[in-house]
């Protein structure tokens, strides 16, 4: 391709015209503009970066240059039939076929096998798949997938032909097979290794295990174990009392029809078969081992052996001798006897040599020789002194064994070197932004030298130069060294050459079949000079617009002209999206949400949504229009008509009205939105009446997340200030702060701090309550502040989340909150609770079980414990 670029440059200067041709029409783009401007190098670069392009050829026809592009077919339609268990999107991901994406090296036969294997791994052993592929003259691929999933099979047991020494129940447990689970052939095959390990650890050194296939059966009687998979393991582990319940719930939610059939005795089950050749069982014993138990010595024996022979015996003897000598038994001797099925290792340990340390005594070493322990303590000592700045510290060990005195003389020589300090980091230059960066690091000096600080500074300098568009920028460092008898002081002095600042060049757009090019221009950050911040924000904006399923931004750096050209390639989403979700929790019971979303209307990013949701406590209906990038990346707007029904503890509320908001992004993560709404509110129960209200104000939002879909670190800060007029007149302020941080892998912490204030005259639905699944979980729904609510509230939560074993996790949390007619009263009325949560991710969604205990009393008594089961996220 490099030679093709050179050829293109040569011919483009010699011939006046260049034509772009392709086997299939290229997607919508602005490449014709590049052709008119004669920038062939930029055009060819862009073509090479496109996922649609398979190959590029350059030829001449008379005086003209022809660029011929061989394009992959583009998937126009994926029609899937017969899939009940696996949704369409997952099937497309499995075989790598999605609407709007290029069809790269797709073979229907291979895709059929991939899907059948996927189904088999999930218990659909009879699944059939047929895939037809048709490519039309325009280069669009039409894929039709017909699936017959067949019966879902559950694991009913296993057959172990040839197994005599262990019961089937023991073998099932050790193999990790749970009766009642959805059958997985992959799990059944992996069980071979676990069974093999069991036999080897119990002396069957000639054993072999083979997977003999799967027997499929129809049930003839009820099979209740599908509701409690693996309950047999409760005899061995008390945790297994809870896990089967969650797995049974997961079974039912994922496969309600198959589970129901199994319970009534008409489902299908699978029984994996294993051929077990136990071979002879050898009794391995150790005689004379006074200092180490048989379990420790057995762990030194390589049990993964094809059989028992002299090589196995000698290798085992050598391993035992080496272990004993490393522990100070230098006179040890190991022999063995082998009679029939009995192997006995005869150990004469001898006397354990003591350790006498000569020289440096600053390391606490054992009284008896132990090579591993000595090395561990020397390493720990060196780590400790290096953390204190002695970076060149070394420890030399010289060992001499006196067999007559049964002593090991260990000469320890410690060479500390000088303590190394980072005295200062200095910048020779006048750039204020670079000075600010160095000031942050200078605040850390003087300090013990740590190489990570210098590495971080170097990375930050490079990042800052890139952020500002100085792509040729570089730096050099000289180190000034001063010292005294015990210390070495280092001063790092940086000289930075920024070079010329790169400007943004041309913007190339590809793939916008429905979206107007100007909409992408509105969304992409347009600045005079290149910056990494602008690139990240442009990508974020395109994703946030909801118009695309895929977005890619590529840069071409022209170092001669000091320009950065951008190629924005988009994969447009469907304009019409049907949304449906079901959740459950013990407070709202079954919650159903559904709606239709029409996106990218008129190619300008307008979104029309019609949605509704219903549960035992809420019922909402909404029609809305929104534009997340209104003629600019800075502005957004939303208009909605809504009707809601809310069933509270002491009142019911029916509201209908409209809401208009207009927003401005102050930065990528921070926005402000003026809003105005008009509502008619009918209250029954406490505070009964009808209130027509006009509400206007400002909403401030700062929200950061490290991942758009599944964030591990997230911050949410919001402030809503509103003025209400109409039948009542008052102000209302609500503040909400939440953060989630992953401390280490498997351990996260989240916290929430919120509060609110309503002016005098606020009706009951604008007053505050706490209690229930969303906040104070130790208390009944809205019981804190009941029956009339309060004009102020304060709430805080702290929660630790531990991953026990994916997908199972445990949470510990405490809540504190108070409601009153002033903040001082809310503080005096603070209530507390503590709780624990057990959660699991299932194919049907997120399941969480909460148990919370109130620590404060209410006028209306509450139960000692509150228990919540929730399926799906609680908003």
Coordinates of C-alpha atoms in Angstrom, one line a residue, residues 16-288:
X16 CA -5.2 16.3 -14.8
X17 CA -8.1 14.2 -13.7
X18 CA -8.7 11.5 -11.1
X19 CA -11.8 9.3 -10.9
X20 CA -13.0 7.2 -8.0
X21 CA -14.8 3.9 -8.9
X22 CA -15.9 0.9 -6.9
X23 CA -17.5 -2.5 -7.3
X24 CA -20.4 -1.4 -5.1
X25 CA -21.4 2.3 -4.4
X26 CA -19.6 3.8 -1.4
X27 CA -21.7 5.0 1.4
X28 CA -22.6 8.7 1.7
X29 CA -19.5 10.8 2.1
X30 CA -17.9 14.2 1.3
X31 CA -15.0 12.7 -0.6
X32 CA -16.0 14.5 -3.8
X33 CA -15.0 17.7 -2.2
X34 CA -11.5 16.2 -1.6
X35 CA -11.3 15.1 -5.2
X36 CA -12.1 18.6 -6.4
X37 CA -9.4 20.1 -4.2
X38 CA -6.9 17.6 -5.6
X39 CA -5.7 16.2 -2.3
X40 CA -5.2 12.6 -3.5
X41 CA -3.0 11.6 -0.6
X42 CA -5.7 12.5 2.0
X43 CA -8.3 10.7 -0.1
X44 CA -6.3 7.5 -0.3
X45 CA -5.5 7.7 3.4
X46 CA -9.2 8.0 4.2
X47 CA -10.1 5.1 1.9
X48 CA -7.6 2.8 3.6
X49 CA -9.0 3.6 7.0
X50 CA -12.6 2.6 6.1
X51 CA -13.8 -0.8 7.4
X52 CA -15.9 -1.1 4.3
X53 CA -12.9 -1.2 2.0
X54 CA -11.3 -4.5 1.1
X55 CA -8.7 -3.4 -1.5
X56 CA -7.6 -0.3 -3.5
X57 CA -6.1 -0.4 -7.0
X58 CA -4.7 2.5 -9.0
X59 CA -4.5 2.5 -12.8
X60 CA -4.4 5.0 -15.6
X61 CA -6.8 5.3 -18.5
X62 CA -5.4 7.6 -21.2
X63 CA -4.5 10.9 -19.4
X64 CA -6.6 10.1 -16.3
X65 CA -6.0 8.3 -13.0
X66 CA -8.6 5.8 -11.8
X67 CA -8.8 4.7 -8.1
X68 CA -10.7 1.5 -8.0
X69 CA -12.1 0.5 -4.6
X70 CA -13.2 -3.0 -3.8
X71 CA -15.8 -2.7 -1.1
X72 CA -17.2 -5.4 1.2
X73 CA -20.9 -6.0 1.0
X74 CA -22.9 -4.0 3.7
X75 CA -25.4 -5.9 5.7
X76 CA -28.8 -4.4 4.8
X77 CA -31.1 -6.8 6.6
X78 CA -30.8 -9.6 9.1
X79 CA -34.0 -11.6 9.4
X80 CA -34.1 -14.0 12.3
X81 CA -36.8 -16.6 12.9
X82 CA -37.5 -19.1 15.7
X83 CA -35.2 -17.7 18.4
X84 CA -36.9 -17.5 21.8
X85 CA -34.1 -17.9 24.2
X86 CA -31.5 -15.8 22.5
X87 CA -32.5 -12.3 21.3
X88 CA -31.7 -11.0 17.9
X89 CA -28.8 -8.7 19.0
X90 CA -27.0 -11.5 20.7
X91 CA -27.2 -13.7 17.7
X92 CA -25.9 -10.9 15.5
X93 CA -22.9 -10.5 17.9
X94 CA -22.2 -14.2 17.9
X95 CA -21.8 -14.6 14.1
X96 CA -20.5 -11.0 13.6
X97 CA -23.4 -9.8 11.4
X98 CA -25.0 -6.5 12.1
X99 CA -27.1 -4.1 10.0
X100 CA -24.9 -1.3 8.6
X101 CA -21.7 -3.2 9.1
X102 CA -19.5 -4.7 6.3
X103 CA -19.8 -8.4 5.8
X104 CA -16.1 -9.5 6.1
X105 CA -15.2 -13.1 5.1
X106 CA -18.6 -14.4 6.1
X107 CA -19.3 -18.1 5.5
X108 CA -22.9 -19.3 6.2
X109 CA -21.8 -22.9 7.0
X110 CA -19.3 -21.7 9.6
X111 CA -21.8 -19.3 11.1
X112 CA -24.4 -22.2 11.4
X113 CA -21.9 -24.3 13.3
X114 CA -21.0 -21.4 15.6
X115 CA -24.6 -20.8 16.5
X116 CA -25.3 -24.5 17.1
X117 CA -22.3 -24.8 19.4
X118 CA -23.5 -21.7 21.2
X119 CA -27.0 -23.2 21.7
X120 CA -25.5 -26.5 22.8
X121 CA -23.4 -24.9 25.5
X122 CA -26.6 -23.4 26.9
X123 CA -28.6 -26.6 27.0
X124 CA -30.3 -26.6 23.6
X125 CA -28.8 -29.9 22.4
X126 CA -31.3 -30.3 19.5
X127 CA -30.9 -26.8 18.0
X128 CA -30.9 -26.5 14.2
X129 CA -29.7 -23.5 12.3
X130 CA -30.0 -22.6 8.6
X131 CA -28.5 -19.4 7.2
X132 CA -29.1 -18.0 3.7
X133 CA -27.1 -15.2 2.3
X134 CA -28.1 -13.0 -0.7
X135 CA -26.1 -10.0 -2.0
X136 CA -27.9 -7.6 -4.3
X137 CA -26.3 -5.6 -7.2
X138 CA -26.0 -2.5 -5.0
X139 CA -23.7 -4.4 -2.7
X140 CA -26.1 -4.9 0.2
X141 CA -26.3 -8.3 2.0
X142 CA -29.5 -9.9 3.1
X143 CA -29.1 -12.5 5.7
X144 CA -31.9 -14.9 6.7
X145 CA -31.4 -17.0 9.8
X146 CA -33.9 -19.8 10.6
X147 CA -33.5 -21.3 14.1
X148 CA -35.2 -24.3 15.6
X149 CA -34.1 -24.2 19.2
X150 CA -35.8 -27.5 20.3
X151 CA -35.9 -28.6 23.9
X152 CA -33.9 -27.2 26.8
X153 CA -32.1 -29.9 28.7
X154 CA -31.4 -29.9 32.4
X155 CA -28.7 -32.0 34.1
X156 CA -30.4 -34.9 35.9
X157 CA -27.2 -36.8 36.9
X158 CA -24.2 -38.5 35.4
X159 CA -23.0 -42.0 34.7
X160 CA -19.5 -43.1 35.7
X161 CA -18.9 -46.4 34.1
X162 CA -16.0 -48.2 35.8
X163 CA -16.1 -46.1 38.9
X164 CA -16.0 -48.3 42.0
X165 CA -14.1 -46.4 44.7
X166 CA -16.2 -43.2 44.9
X167 CA -20.0 -42.8 45.0
X168 CA -21.8 -41.0 42.1
X169 CA -22.7 -38.2 44.5
X170 CA -19.1 -37.6 45.4
X171 CA -18.0 -37.7 41.8
X172 CA -20.8 -35.2 40.8
X173 CA -19.7 -32.8 43.6
X174 CA -16.0 -33.0 42.8
X175 CA -16.8 -32.6 39.0
X176 CA -18.7 -29.4 39.7
X177 CA -21.9 -30.8 38.2
X178 CA -25.2 -29.6 39.8
X179 CA -28.3 -31.6 39.4
X180 CA -31.1 -29.3 38.1
X181 CA -28.8 -26.9 36.3
X182 CA -29.3 -26.1 32.6
X183 CA -27.1 -28.7 30.9
X184 CA -23.8 -27.4 29.3
X185 CA -21.7 -29.8 27.3
X186 CA -18.7 -27.5 27.8
X187 CA -19.1 -27.9 31.6
X188 CA -19.5 -31.6 31.3
X189 CA -16.3 -31.9 29.3
X190 CA -14.3 -29.8 31.7
X191 CA -15.5 -32.1 34.5
X192 CA -13.1 -34.8 33.1
X193 CA -10.1 -32.9 34.5
X194 CA -11.6 -32.5 37.9
X195 CA -12.5 -36.1 38.2
X196 CA -9.0 -37.1 37.0
X197 CA -7.6 -34.9 39.8
X198 CA -9.7 -36.5 42.4
X199 CA -8.5 -40.0 41.5
X200 CA -4.8 -39.0 41.3
X201 CA -4.9 -37.3 44.7
X202 CA -6.3 -40.5 46.2
X203 CA -3.6 -42.7 44.8
X204 CA -5.0 -43.9 41.5
X205 CA -1.8 -43.2 39.7
X206 CA -2.7 -45.2 36.6
X207 CA -6.2 -43.8 36.3
X208 CA -7.7 -42.3 33.1
X209 CA -11.0 -40.6 32.5
X210 CA -12.8 -40.2 29.2
X211 CA -16.0 -38.2 28.2
X212 CA -18.4 -40.8 26.7
X213 CA -21.0 -38.5 25.3
X214 CA -24.5 -37.4 26.5
X215 CA -27.6 -39.4 26.9
X216 CA -30.9 -37.5 26.3
X217 CA -34.0 -38.5 28.1
X218 CA -37.7 -37.4 28.4
X219 CA -38.9 -36.9 31.9
X220 CA -41.6 -39.2 33.1
X221 CA -42.1 -37.7 36.6
X222 CA -41.8 -34.3 38.2
X223 CA -38.3 -32.9 38.4
X224 CA -38.2 -30.4 41.2
X225 CA -34.5 -30.0 41.3
X226 CA -34.7 -27.4 38.6
X227 CA -35.9 -25.0 41.3
X228 CA -32.9 -25.8 43.6
X229 CA -29.9 -26.6 41.4
X230 CA -27.0 -28.0 43.4
X231 CA -28.9 -28.3 46.7
X232 CA -27.0 -31.5 47.4
X233 CA -23.9 -29.5 48.0
X234 CA -25.4 -28.0 51.1
X235 CA -24.2 -30.9 53.1
X236 CA -20.6 -29.9 52.4
X237 CA -20.9 -26.1 52.5
X238 CA -23.5 -23.9 54.3
X239 CA -23.2 -21.2 51.6
X240 CA -24.8 -23.7 49.2
X241 CA -28.0 -23.3 51.1
X242 CA -28.5 -19.8 49.5
X243 CA -26.9 -20.3 46.1
X244 CA -29.4 -22.9 44.9
X245 CA -32.3 -20.6 45.6
X246 CA -30.8 -17.9 43.4
X247 CA -29.9 -20.3 40.7
X248 CA -33.5 -21.7 40.8
X249 CA -34.9 -18.2 40.4
X250 CA -32.5 -17.6 37.5
X251 CA -33.6 -20.8 35.9
X252 CA -37.3 -19.8 36.1
X253 CA -36.8 -16.3 34.9
X254 CA -34.6 -17.3 32.0
X255 CA -36.6 -20.4 31.0
X256 CA -40.1 -20.2 32.5
X257 CA -41.6 -22.7 30.0
X258 CA -38.9 -25.3 30.3
X259 CA -38.8 -25.1 34.1
X260 CA -42.6 -25.4 34.3
X261 CA -42.5 -28.5 32.0
X262 CA -39.8 -30.1 34.1
X263 CA -41.7 -29.5 37.3
X264 CA -44.8 -31.2 35.8
X265 CA -42.7 -34.1 34.5
X266 CA -42.7 -33.4 30.7
X267 CA -39.4 -31.7 30.1
X268 CA -36.0 -33.1 28.9
X269 CA -32.9 -34.0 30.8
X270 CA -29.3 -34.9 29.8
X271 CA -27.0 -37.3 31.5
X272 CA -23.3 -37.0 30.6
X273 CA -21.4 -40.3 30.6
X274 CA -17.8 -40.8 31.8
X275 CA -15.6 -43.8 31.2
X276 CA -13.5 -44.3 34.3
X277 CA -10.4 -46.5 34.3
X278 CA -9.4 -46.5 37.9
X279 CA -6.4 -48.7 37.5
X280 CA -4.6 -49.8 40.6
X281 CA -4.8 -47.7 43.8
X282 CA -1.4 -47.1 45.3
X283 CA -1.0 -46.5 49.0
X284 CA 1.6 -43.8 49.3
X285 CA 3.0 -43.5 52.8
X286 CA 5.8 -41.7 54.5
X287 CA 7.8 -43.1 57.4
X288 CA 10.1 -41.2 59.7

